[in-house]
PDB file of C-alpha atoms in Angstrom:
ATOM      1  CA  MET A   1      31.482   8.300 149.172  1.00 53.00           C
ATOM      2  CA  ARG A   2      33.624  10.239 151.522  1.00 54.00           C
ATOM      3  CA  THR A   3      32.672  13.762 151.779  1.00 53.00           C
ATOM      4  CA  SER A   4      35.558  15.884 150.922  1.00 56.00           C
ATOM      5  CA  PHE A   5      36.392  18.282 153.725  1.00 56.00           C
ATOM      6  CA  ILE A   6      38.419  20.366 151.362  1.00 55.00           C
ATOM      7  CA  LYS A   7      36.178  23.142 150.317  1.00 54.00           C
ATOM      8  CA  LYS A   8      36.463  23.753 146.703  1.00 53.00           C
ATOM      9  CA  LYS A   9      36.633  27.309 145.655  1.00 52.00           C
ATOM     10  CA  LYS A  10      33.714  28.264 143.626  1.00 53.00           C
ATOM     11  CA  ASN A  11      34.643  29.990 140.445  1.00 54.00           C
ATOM     12  CA  ALA A  12      34.348  33.722 141.133  1.00 54.00           C
ATOM     13  CA  SER A  13      32.013  35.453 138.791  1.00 56.00           C
ATOM     14  CA  THR A  14      34.016  37.514 136.253  1.00 61.00           C
ATOM     15  CA  ASP A  15      31.056  39.492 135.010  1.00 66.00           C
ATOM     16  CA  VAL A  16      31.256  43.079 136.208  1.00 66.00           C
ATOM     17  CA  ALA A  17      28.201  45.163 135.619  1.00 70.00           C
ATOM     18  CA  LEU A  18      29.273  48.692 134.671  1.00 71.00           C
ATOM     19  CA  GLN A  19      26.812  51.240 135.990  1.00 76.00           C
ATOM     20  CA  ILE A  20      26.713  53.751 133.172  1.00 79.00           C
ATOM     21  CA  THR A  21      23.311  55.132 133.986  1.00 81.00           C
ATOM     22  CA  SER A  22      24.763  57.651 136.431  1.00 84.00           C
ATOM     23  CA  MET A  23      27.523  58.497 133.946  1.00 84.00           C
ATOM     24  CA  ALA A  24      24.869  59.206 131.323  1.00 84.00           C
ATOM     25  CA  ASP A  25      23.093  61.502 133.801  1.00 87.00           C
ATOM     26  CA  ILE A  26      26.277  63.445 134.492  1.00 87.00           C
ATOM     27  CA  PHE A  27      27.095  63.695 130.801  1.00 87.00           C
ATOM     28  CA  MET A  28      23.613  64.918 130.034  1.00 88.00           C
ATOM     29  CA  ILE A  29      23.851  67.716 132.628  1.00 89.00           C
ATOM     30  CA  LEU A  30      27.356  68.681 131.491  1.00 87.00           C
ATOM     31  CA  LEU A  31      26.260  68.711 127.885  1.00 87.00           C
ATOM     32  CA  VAL A  32      23.281  70.948 128.557  1.00 88.00           C
ATOM     33  CA  PHE A  33      25.481  73.370 130.470  1.00 86.00           C
ATOM     34  CA  LEU A  34      28.127  73.519 127.750  1.00 83.00           C
ATOM     35  CA  LEU A  35      25.581  73.907 124.977  1.00 83.00           C
ATOM     36  CA  LYS A  36      23.949  76.744 126.879  1.00 81.00           C
ATOM     37  CA  ASN A  37      27.338  78.375 127.383  1.00 76.00           C
ATOM     38  CA  TYR A  38      28.256  77.860 123.734  1.00 73.00           C
ATOM     39  CA  ALA A  39      24.980  79.363 122.536  1.00 70.00           C
ATOM     40  CA  THR A  40      25.227  82.519 124.640  1.00 63.00           C
ATOM     41  CA  SER A  41      28.928  83.217 124.261  1.00 57.00           C
ATOM     42  CA  VAL A  42      30.069  85.489 121.493  1.00 52.00           C
ATOM     43  CA  THR A  43      32.342  82.902 119.918  1.00 49.00           C
ATOM     44  CA  ASN A  44      33.256  84.992 116.920  1.00 57.00           C
ATOM     45  CA  ILE A  45      34.686  87.637 119.200  1.00 65.00           C
ATOM     46  CA  ALA A  46      37.328  85.324 120.679  1.00 66.00           C
ATOM     47  CA  PRO A  47      40.741  86.728 119.752  1.00 66.00           C
ATOM     48  CA  THR A  48      42.581  84.705 117.143  1.00 67.00           C
ATOM     49  CA  ALA A  49      46.004  86.286 117.395  1.00 62.00           C
ATOM     50  CA  HIS A  50      48.271  85.647 120.377  1.00 77.00           C
ATOM     51  CA  LEU A  51      47.276  88.635 122.424  1.00 83.00           C
ATOM     52  CA  SER A  52      46.166  89.288 125.966  1.00 88.00           C
ATOM     53  CA  LEU A  53      43.314  91.722 126.333  1.00 90.00           C
ATOM     54  CA  PRO A  54      43.324  94.329 129.089  1.00 92.00           C
ATOM     55  CA  GLU A  55      41.076  93.779 132.060  1.00 89.00           C
ATOM     56  CA  VAL A  56      38.623  96.417 133.221  1.00 88.00           C
ATOM     57  CA  ASN A  57      36.447  96.139 136.290  1.00 84.00           C
ATOM     58  CA  LYS A  58      32.723  96.571 135.882  1.00 77.00           C
ATOM     59  CA  SER A  59      32.796  97.432 132.233  1.00 74.00           C
ATOM     60  CA  LYS A  60      29.278  97.908 130.922  1.00 73.00           C
ATOM     61  CA  GLY A  61      29.738  98.023 127.160  1.00 76.00           C
ATOM     62  CA  VAL A  62      27.947  95.378 125.133  1.00 78.00           C
ATOM     63  CA  ILE A  63      29.854  94.024 122.170  1.00 81.00           C
ATOM     64  CA  LYS A  64      28.084  94.345 118.845  1.00 80.00           C
ATOM     65  CA  GLU A  65      29.349  92.070 116.157  1.00 78.00           C
ATOM     66  CA  THR A  66      31.079  94.127 113.506  1.00 85.00           C
ATOM     67  CA  LEU A  67      34.360  94.303 111.598  1.00 89.00           C
ATOM     68  CA  LYS A  68      37.191  93.253 113.871  1.00 90.00           C
ATOM     69  CA  VAL A  69      40.741  94.586 114.038  1.00 93.00           C
ATOM     70  CA  GLU A  70      43.294  92.778 116.161  1.00 93.00           C
ATOM     71  CA  ILE A  71      46.614  94.303 117.135  1.00 94.00           C
ATOM     72  CA  ALA A  72      49.221  91.869 118.389  1.00 92.00           C
ATOM     73  CA  ASN A  73      52.961  92.081 118.927  1.00 91.00           C
ATOM     74  CA  ASP A  74      53.827  91.014 115.419  1.00 91.00           C
ATOM     75  CA  LEU A  75      50.847  91.699 113.197  1.00 91.00           C
ATOM     76  CA  VAL A  76      47.629  93.520 112.597  1.00 93.00           C
ATOM     77  CA  MET A  77      44.700  91.333 111.626  1.00 92.00           C
ATOM     78  CA  ILE A  78      41.551  92.621 110.007  1.00 92.00           C
ATOM     79  CA  ASP A  79      38.522  90.349 109.881  1.00 89.00           C
ATOM     80  CA  GLN A  80      40.660  87.441 111.063  1.00 86.00           C
ATOM     81  CA  LYS A  81      43.090  87.788 108.152  1.00 89.00           C
ATOM     82  CA  PRO A  82      46.655  89.140 108.499  1.00 92.00           C
ATOM     83  CA  ALA A  83      46.836  92.645 107.088  1.00 92.00           C
ATOM     84  CA  LEU A  84      50.203  93.990 108.135  1.00 92.00           C
ATOM     85  CA  ALA A  85      53.286  92.749 109.936  1.00 92.00           C
ATOM     86  CA  LEU A  86      54.581  94.625 112.956  1.00 92.00           C
ATOM     87  CA  HIS A  87      57.921  94.491 114.751  1.00 92.00           C
ATOM     88  CA  ALA A  88      57.424  94.625 118.507  1.00 91.00           C
ATOM     89  CA  PHE A  89      54.211  96.630 118.005  1.00 92.00           C
ATOM     90  CA  GLN A  90      56.001  99.099 115.710  1.00 92.00           C
ATOM     91  CA  PHE A  91      54.991  99.877 112.151  1.00 91.00           C
ATOM     92  CA  ASP A  92      57.482  99.667 109.346  1.00 90.00           C
ATOM     93  CA  PRO A  93      58.797 103.127 108.345  1.00 89.00           C
ATOM     94  CA  SER A  94      57.241 102.626 104.901  1.00 88.00           C
ATOM     95  CA  GLU A  95      53.803 102.663 106.558  1.00 86.00           C
ATOM     96  CA  ASP A  96      54.131 106.258 107.641  1.00 87.00           C
ATOM     97  CA  GLY A  97      51.442 107.943 105.575  1.00 86.00           C
ATOM     98  CA  PRO A  98      49.997 111.492 105.702  1.00 86.00           C
ATOM     99  CA  GLY A  99      48.157 112.314 108.906  1.00 84.00           C
ATOM    100  CA  GLY A 100      49.671 109.311 110.675  1.00 87.00           C
ATOM    101  CA  VAL A 101      47.647 106.912 108.547  1.00 90.00           C
ATOM    102  CA  SER A 102      48.990 103.488 107.610  1.00 93.00           C
ATOM    103  CA  PRO A 103      48.269 103.102 103.875  1.00 93.00           C
ATOM    104  CA  THR A 104      48.003  99.310 104.058  1.00 93.00           C
ATOM    105  CA  VAL A 105      45.625  99.260 107.010  1.00 93.00           C
ATOM    106  CA  ALA A 106      43.517 102.024 105.476  1.00 93.00           C
ATOM    107  CA  ARG A 107      43.336 100.177 102.154  1.00 93.00           C
ATOM    108  CA  VAL A 108      42.281  96.892 103.755  1.00 93.00           C
ATOM    109  CA  LEU A 109      39.700  98.637 105.916  1.00 92.00           C
ATOM    110  CA  ASN A 110      38.291 100.401 102.848  1.00 91.00           C
ATOM    111  CA  GLU A 111      38.039  97.071 101.035  1.00 91.00           C
ATOM    112  CA  GLN A 112      36.331  95.478 104.028  1.00 89.00           C
ATOM    113  CA  ARG A 113      33.957  98.419 104.281  1.00 87.00           C
ATOM    114  CA  LYS A 114      32.712  97.816 100.755  1.00 86.00           C
ATOM    115  CA  LEU A 115      31.928  94.238 101.670  1.00 84.00           C
ATOM    116  CA  ARG A 116      29.741  95.237 104.596  1.00 77.00           C
ATOM    117  CA  PRO A 117      25.970  94.866 104.131  1.00 74.00           C
ATOM    118  CA  GLU A 118      25.466  98.609 104.629  1.00 73.00           C
ATOM    119  CA  PRO A 119      28.760 100.254 103.717  1.00 68.00           C
ATOM    120  CA  ASN A 120      27.538 103.820 104.156  1.00 69.00           C
ATOM    121  CA  MET A 121      25.786 103.204 107.455  1.00 71.00           C
ATOM    122  CA  ASP A 122      28.262 101.047 109.315  1.00 75.00           C
ATOM    123  CA  SER A 123      30.915 103.123 111.060  1.00 85.00           C
ATOM    124  CA  SER A 124      31.606 100.776 113.942  1.00 89.00           C
ATOM    125  CA  LEU A 125      34.847  98.877 114.430  1.00 92.00           C
ATOM    126  CA  LEU A 126      35.803  96.277 117.013  1.00 92.00           C
ATOM    127  CA  VAL A 127      39.345  96.766 118.249  1.00 93.00           C
ATOM    128  CA  MET A 128      41.127  93.981 120.103  1.00 93.00           C
ATOM    129  CA  ALA A 129      44.627  95.013 121.042  1.00 94.00           C
ATOM    130  CA  ASP A 130      47.227  93.467 123.275  1.00 93.00           C
ATOM    131  CA  GLN A 131      47.439  95.247 126.594  1.00 92.00           C
ATOM    132  CA  GLN A 132      51.097  96.142 125.998  1.00 93.00           C
ATOM    133  CA  THR A 133      50.391  97.937 122.720  1.00 94.00           C
ATOM    134  CA  PRO A 134      51.860 101.471 122.848  1.00 95.00           C
ATOM    135  CA  TYR A 135      49.643 104.444 122.129  1.00 94.00           C
ATOM    136  CA  SER A 136      51.652 105.297 119.006  1.00 93.00           C
ATOM    137  CA  THR A 137      50.483 102.052 117.390  1.00 94.00           C
ATOM    138  CA  ILE A 138      46.902 102.489 118.566  1.00 93.00           C
ATOM    139  CA  LYS A 139      46.918 106.052 117.252  1.00 93.00           C
ATOM    140  CA  ARG A 140      48.026 104.943 113.813  1.00 93.00           C
ATOM    141  CA  VAL A 141      45.392 102.230 113.604  1.00 93.00           C
ATOM    142  CA  VAL A 142      42.732 104.645 114.837  1.00 92.00           C
ATOM    143  CA  ALA A 143      43.792 107.255 112.258  1.00 92.00           C
ATOM    144  CA  SER A 144      43.668 104.623 109.519  1.00 93.00           C
ATOM    145  CA  ALA A 145      40.241 103.519 110.672  1.00 92.00           C
ATOM    146  CA  ALA A 146      38.980 107.110 110.703  1.00 91.00           C
ATOM    147  CA  SER A 147      40.264 107.652 107.154  1.00 90.00           C
ATOM    148  CA  ALA A 148      38.264 104.586 106.082  1.00 90.00           C
ATOM    149  CA  GLY A 149      35.132 105.942 107.740  1.00 89.00           C
ATOM    150  CA  PHE A 150      35.171 103.897 110.946  1.00 91.00           C
ATOM    151  CA  VAL A 151      34.707 106.471 113.679  1.00 91.00           C
ATOM    152  CA  ASP A 152      32.946 104.454 116.374  1.00 92.00           C
ATOM    153  CA  LEU A 153      35.328 102.105 118.117  1.00 93.00           C
ATOM    154  CA  GLN A 154      34.547  99.303 120.513  1.00 93.00           C
ATOM    155  CA  LEU A 155      37.680  98.555 122.508  1.00 93.00           C
ATOM    156  CA  VAL A 156      37.299  94.970 123.658  1.00 91.00           C
ATOM    157  CA  VAL A 157      38.296  94.253 127.242  1.00 91.00           C
ATOM    158  CA  VAL A 158      38.030  91.347 129.616  1.00 89.00           C
ATOM    159  CA  GLN A 159      35.474  92.074 132.254  1.00 83.00           C
ATOM    160  CA  GLY A 160      37.010  91.910 135.657  1.00 76.00           C
ATOM    161  CA  GLU A 161      35.135  91.141 138.881  1.00 63.00           C
TER     162      GLU A 161
ATOM    163  CA  MET B   1      19.276  48.944 131.164  1.00 52.00           C
ATOM    164  CA  SER B   2      16.368  46.895 130.146  1.00 54.00           C
ATOM    165  CA  GLY B   3      12.663  46.947 130.414  1.00 56.00           C
ATOM    166  CA  PRO B   4       9.712  44.889 129.485  1.00 55.00           C
ATOM    167  CA  VAL B   5       8.057  45.622 126.183  1.00 54.00           C
ATOM    168  CA  GLY B   6       4.718  44.393 125.070  1.00 53.00           C
ATOM    169  CA  ASP B   7       1.536  43.380 126.807  1.00 53.00           C
ATOM    170  CA  GLY B   8       1.320  41.082 129.768  1.00 52.00           C
ATOM    171  CA  ALA B   9       0.957  37.987 127.627  1.00 51.00           C
ATOM    172  CA  SER B  10       4.337  38.295 125.918  1.00 58.00           C
ATOM    173  CA  ASN B  11       6.805  40.491 127.794  1.00 64.00           C
ATOM    174  CA  GLN B  12      10.181  40.853 126.186  1.00 68.00           C
ATOM    175  CA  ASP B  13      13.168  42.437 127.867  1.00 73.00           C
ATOM    176  CA  VAL B  14      14.854  45.013 125.637  1.00 74.00           C
ATOM    177  CA  ASP B  15      18.386  45.979 126.471  1.00 77.00           C
ATOM    178  CA  LEU B  16      19.093  49.635 125.888  1.00 76.00           C
ATOM    179  CA  ASN B  17      22.653  49.960 124.678  1.00 80.00           C
ATOM    180  CA  LEU B  18      24.108  53.048 126.322  1.00 78.00           C
ATOM    181  CA  ALA B  19      27.629  52.609 125.025  1.00 82.00           C
ATOM    182  CA  PRO B  20      27.162  54.541 121.717  1.00 86.00           C
ATOM    183  CA  ILE B  21      25.335  57.331 123.566  1.00 84.00           C
ATOM    184  CA  ILE B  22      28.221  57.630 125.992  1.00 84.00           C
ATOM    185  CA  ASP B  23      30.658  57.675 123.070  1.00 88.00           C
ATOM    186  CA  CYS B  24      28.774  60.550 121.420  1.00 87.00           C
ATOM    187  CA  PHE B  25      28.536  62.433 124.676  1.00 86.00           C
ATOM    188  CA  THR B  26      32.230  62.020 125.347  1.00 88.00           C
ATOM    189  CA  VAL B  27      33.211  63.395 121.959  1.00 90.00           C
ATOM    190  CA  LEU B  28      30.690  66.252 122.121  1.00 87.00           C
ATOM    191  CA  ILE B  29      31.670  67.259 125.616  1.00 87.00           C
ATOM    192  CA  THR B  30      35.362  67.159 124.777  1.00 90.00           C
ATOM    193  CA  TYR B  31      34.773  69.406 121.770  1.00 86.00           C
ATOM    194  CA  LEU B  32      32.681  71.889 123.749  1.00 84.00           C
ATOM    195  CA  LEU B  33      35.189  72.014 126.591  1.00 84.00           C
ATOM    196  CA  VAL B  34      38.009  72.745 124.174  1.00 83.00           C
ATOM    197  CA  THR B  35      36.116  75.462 122.306  1.00 77.00           C
ATOM    198  CA  ALA B  36      34.314  77.066 125.241  1.00 73.00           C
ATOM    199  CA  SER B  37      35.451  80.492 126.275  1.00 69.00           C
ATOM    200  CA  PHE B  38      35.007  81.228 129.950  1.00 69.00           C
ATOM    201  CA  LEU B  39      36.148  84.835 129.659  1.00 72.00           C
ATOM    202  CA  THR B  40      33.505  87.497 129.772  1.00 78.00           C
ATOM    203  CA  LEU B  41      34.265  90.122 127.164  1.00 83.00           C
ATOM    204  CA  SER B  42      32.988  93.636 127.285  1.00 87.00           C
ATOM    205  CA  SER B  43      33.789  96.849 125.432  1.00 89.00           C
ATOM    206  CA  VAL B  44      34.745 100.434 126.085  1.00 91.00           C
ATOM    207  CA  ASP B  45      32.996 102.508 123.424  1.00 92.00           C
ATOM    208  CA  VAL B  46      34.815 105.571 122.137  1.00 92.00           C
ATOM    209  CA  SER B  47      34.659 107.720 119.049  1.00 92.00           C
ATOM    210  CA  VAL B  48      37.447 109.103 116.933  1.00 90.00           C
ATOM    211  CA  SER B  49      37.920 112.839 117.091  1.00 78.00           C
ATOM    212  CA  ALA B  50      38.384 114.776 113.849  1.00 63.00           C
ATOM    213  CA  THR B  51      41.995 115.283 112.898  1.00 54.00           C
ATOM    214  CA  GLY B  52      41.401 118.632 111.254  1.00 45.00           C
ATOM    215  CA  THR B  53      41.817 117.945 107.550  1.00 44.00           C
ATOM    216  CA  GLY B  54      39.055 119.284 105.392  1.00 45.00           C
ATOM    217  CA  ALA B  55      37.030 122.451 104.930  1.00 48.00           C
ATOM    218  CA  PRO B  56      37.388 124.999 107.726  1.00 48.00           C
ATOM    219  CA  PRO B  57      34.290 125.466 109.847  1.00 52.00           C
ATOM    220  CA  PRO B  58      32.132 128.475 109.038  1.00 53.00           C
ATOM    221  CA  GLU B  59      32.875 131.548 111.051  1.00 56.00           C
ATOM    222  CA  SER B  60      30.700 131.728 114.104  1.00 59.00           C
ATOM    223  CA  THR B  61      29.822 134.899 115.921  1.00 65.00           C
ATOM    224  CA  GLY B  62      29.305 133.337 119.326  1.00 70.00           C
ATOM    225  CA  PRO B  63      31.938 132.275 121.840  1.00 73.00           C
ATOM    226  CA  PRO B  64      33.872 129.101 121.053  1.00 75.00           C
ATOM    227  CA  PRO B  65      32.385 125.977 122.648  1.00 80.00           C
ATOM    228  CA  MET B  66      34.054 124.673 125.775  1.00 82.00           C
ATOM    229  CA  THR B  67      36.141 121.608 125.222  1.00 86.00           C
ATOM    230  CA  MET B  68      38.092 119.350 127.521  1.00 90.00           C
ATOM    231  CA  ALA B  69      41.127 117.324 126.616  1.00 92.00           C
ATOM    232  CA  ILE B  70      42.982 114.861 128.810  1.00 93.00           C
ATOM    233  CA  GLU B  71      46.530 113.839 128.079  1.00 93.00           C
ATOM    234  CA  LEU B  72      48.120 110.762 129.623  1.00 93.00           C
ATOM    235  CA  LYS B  73      51.753 111.337 130.459  1.00 91.00           C
ATOM    236  CA  ALA B  74      54.573 109.154 131.639  1.00 88.00           C
ATOM    237  CA  GLY B  75      54.837 108.526 135.345  1.00 87.00           C
ATOM    238  CA  GLY B  76      51.096 108.201 135.851  1.00 88.00           C
ATOM    239  CA  ASN B  77      50.448 111.935 135.404  1.00 90.00           C
ATOM    240  CA  LEU B  78      47.388 113.327 133.706  1.00 92.00           C
ATOM    241  CA  GLU B  79      46.864 116.809 132.345  1.00 92.00           C
ATOM    242  CA  ILE B  80      43.333 118.137 131.908  1.00 93.00           C
ATOM    243  CA  GLN B  81      43.004 121.112 129.573  1.00 91.00           C
ATOM    244  CA  ILE B  82      39.876 123.195 129.243  1.00 90.00           C
ATOM    245  CA  ARG B  83      39.457 125.618 126.378  1.00 86.00           C
ATOM    246  CA  GLY B  84      36.805 127.950 125.065  1.00 80.00           C
ATOM    247  CA  GLY B  85      33.719 129.424 126.617  1.00 75.00           C
ATOM    248  CA  ALA B  86      32.534 133.039 126.862  1.00 72.00           C
ATOM    249  CA  GLU B  87      35.885 134.248 128.192  1.00 72.00           C
ATOM    250  CA  ASN B  88      37.877 131.946 125.913  1.00 73.00           C
ATOM    251  CA  LYS B  89      39.384 130.179 128.883  1.00 75.00           C
ATOM    252  CA  LYS B  90      42.576 128.202 128.778  1.00 83.00           C
ATOM    253  CA  LEU B  91      42.821 126.213 131.967  1.00 85.00           C
ATOM    254  CA  SER B  92      45.028 123.320 132.853  1.00 87.00           C
ATOM    255  CA  TYR B  93      44.765 120.895 135.753  1.00 87.00           C
ATOM    256  CA  ASN B  94      47.294 118.285 136.734  1.00 88.00           C
ATOM    257  CA  VAL B  95      46.374 114.933 138.211  1.00 87.00           C
ATOM    258  CA  PRO B  96      49.638 113.554 139.562  1.00 86.00           C
ATOM    259  CA  GLY B  97      50.052 109.827 139.647  1.00 84.00           C
ATOM    260  CA  GLU B  98      50.464 107.856 142.813  1.00 82.00           C
ATOM    261  CA  THR B  99      53.144 105.277 143.442  1.00 78.00           C
ATOM    262  CA  GLY B 100      52.623 102.435 141.053  1.00 72.00           C
ATOM    263  CA  GLY B 101      50.145 104.031 138.701  1.00 84.00           C
ATOM    264  CA  TRP B 102      47.346 106.382 137.957  1.00 88.00           C
ATOM    265  CA  ASN B 103      45.365 108.216 140.592  1.00 89.00           C
ATOM    266  CA  MET B 104      41.871 107.208 139.534  1.00 90.00           C
ATOM    267  CA  ALA B 105      40.138 108.623 142.596  1.00 91.00           C
ATOM    268  CA  LEU B 106      41.659 112.065 142.079  1.00 91.00           C
ATOM    269  CA  LEU B 107      40.852 111.956 138.358  1.00 92.00           C
ATOM    270  CA  THR B 108      37.219 111.118 139.082  1.00 92.00           C
ATOM    271  CA  SER B 109      36.899 113.886 141.650  1.00 92.00           C
ATOM    272  CA  ARG B 110      38.515 116.436 139.295  1.00 92.00           C
ATOM    273  CA  LEU B 111      36.160 115.449 136.493  1.00 92.00           C
ATOM    274  CA  GLN B 112      33.177 115.769 138.792  1.00 92.00           C
ATOM    275  CA  GLU B 113      34.350 119.239 139.884  1.00 91.00           C
ATOM    276  CA  ILE B 114      34.765 120.304 136.261  1.00 90.00           C
ATOM    277  CA  GLN B 115      31.387 118.908 135.341  1.00 89.00           C
ATOM    278  CA  GLY B 116      29.784 120.788 138.228  1.00 91.00           C
ATOM    279  CA  LYS B 117      31.515 124.041 137.327  1.00 89.00           C
ATOM    280  CA  TRP B 118      31.005 123.837 133.572  1.00 87.00           C
ATOM    281  CA  PRO B 119      27.972 121.693 132.750  1.00 88.00           C
ATOM    282  CA  ALA B 120      28.358 122.661 129.068  1.00 85.00           C
ATOM    283  CA  ILE B 121      31.311 120.303 128.821  1.00 87.00           C
ATOM    284  CA  THR B 122      29.847 116.942 127.896  1.00 86.00           C
ATOM    285  CA  GLU B 123      32.656 115.457 125.796  1.00 88.00           C
ATOM    286  CA  VAL B 124      36.256 114.604 126.516  1.00 92.00           C
ATOM    287  CA  SER B 125      39.086 114.132 124.059  1.00 92.00           C
ATOM    288  CA  VAL B 126      41.838 111.785 125.200  1.00 94.00           C
ATOM    289  CA  THR B 127      45.414 111.648 123.959  1.00 93.00           C
ATOM    290  CA  ALA B 128      48.536 110.051 125.346  1.00 93.00           C
ATOM    291  CA  GLU B 129      52.266 110.059 125.009  1.00 93.00           C
ATOM    292  CA  PRO B 130      53.475 107.477 122.470  1.00 92.00           C
ATOM    293  CA  ALA B 131      54.885 105.091 125.072  1.00 91.00           C
ATOM    294  CA  ILE B 132      51.736 104.795 127.195  1.00 93.00           C
ATOM    295  CA  ILE B 133      50.422 101.256 126.917  1.00 94.00           C
ATOM    296  CA  TYR B 134      46.946 100.285 125.826  1.00 95.00           C
ATOM    297  CA  LYS B 135      46.024  98.745 129.181  1.00 94.00           C
ATOM    298  CA  ASP B 136      46.464 102.093 130.933  1.00 93.00           C
ATOM    299  CA  ILE B 137      44.627 103.962 128.186  1.00 94.00           C
ATOM    300  CA  VAL B 138      41.611 101.679 128.446  1.00 94.00           C
ATOM    301  CA  SER B 139      41.561 101.953 132.243  1.00 93.00           C
ATOM    302  CA  ILE B 140      41.581 105.743 132.047  1.00 94.00           C
ATOM    303  CA  LEU B 141      38.916 105.761 129.315  1.00 93.00           C
ATOM    304  CA  HIS B 142      36.697 103.558 131.432  1.00 92.00           C
ATOM    305  CA  GLU B 143      37.197 105.762 134.459  1.00 92.00           C
ATOM    306  CA  ILE B 144      36.381 108.901 132.458  1.00 93.00           C
ATOM    307  CA  GLN B 145      33.247 107.284 131.038  1.00 91.00           C
ATOM    308  CA  ASN B 146      31.931 106.744 134.551  1.00 90.00           C
ATOM    309  CA  VAL B 147      31.655 110.539 134.811  1.00 90.00           C
ATOM    310  CA  MET B 148      31.377 111.641 131.163  1.00 87.00           C
ATOM    311  CA  PRO B 149      30.077 108.953 128.831  1.00 86.00           C
ATOM    312  CA  LYS B 150      31.071 110.676 125.587  1.00 89.00           C
ATOM    313  CA  VAL B 151      34.778 110.138 125.046  1.00 92.00           C
ATOM    314  CA  TYR B 152      36.835 110.766 121.929  1.00 92.00           C
ATOM    315  CA  ILE B 153      40.228 109.323 121.246  1.00 89.00           C
ATOM    316  CA  SER B 154      42.566 111.270 119.051  1.00 78.00           C
ATOM    317  CA  GLY B 155      43.441 109.611 115.825  1.00 58.00           C
TER     318      GLY B 155
END
């Protein structure tokens, strides 16, 4: 039998072994890091409204979880629920109550106060306002909060470097 | 991945199926990456000063307590007012702004001078003109708290 000088191509192996052991290692490390970050971050304090918080360098205040008020361009949210609509940070003229208090905000804060575990002891309020909010709006919210008994304010800021 | 299982007499190779584990990890990691917040939040703690409605304070025979109030004005200017004391002082200091904003260094030095001169002043009340934005107010509050921790904001 003549030996064929034409070399026949051997069928190339089509099996490709996917090395997923190293991928599992990377995923495990990434997962541990993210779980650790998730556990230590104050996730309930993340702002829900479309607002940008002011940045302060070397701020030392520690956030204590309490009733939250958010002031954005177009609304005021209390405990993550819309309480009052604003127009470019301005209150409606009908919200001009005695002593600069907004009746709606004061009413909602009073209702929320009654739902707190210790309504007579808790006077702390977490305020998250957009950095462009004018003082007139802040003043009205602060006055409303004071009328509802919230006199200790935590102004939430982003900690700069 | 595989490994022998069993004693030497009857080794069996067991294939560990990593595909479902990788699927779970992929979903979990995607969720955590989407929900993770990489911003560090902090707070500037202030109290609300009394707005004056209610029963008048009882008459006191001694001198009125010394109080300090800081007002933020347009153009980066600050006005520090000191009232009260044995001689019922009414003093006013201006902290002019510098180009582009507030003069934090001058404000800090003025507060330190006031604190050195009148140690009885331990609280500051802060107000602002209506158009001053929140970002500036918080910066000033933070700067004041570096010298005098007890700060009130007028409601």
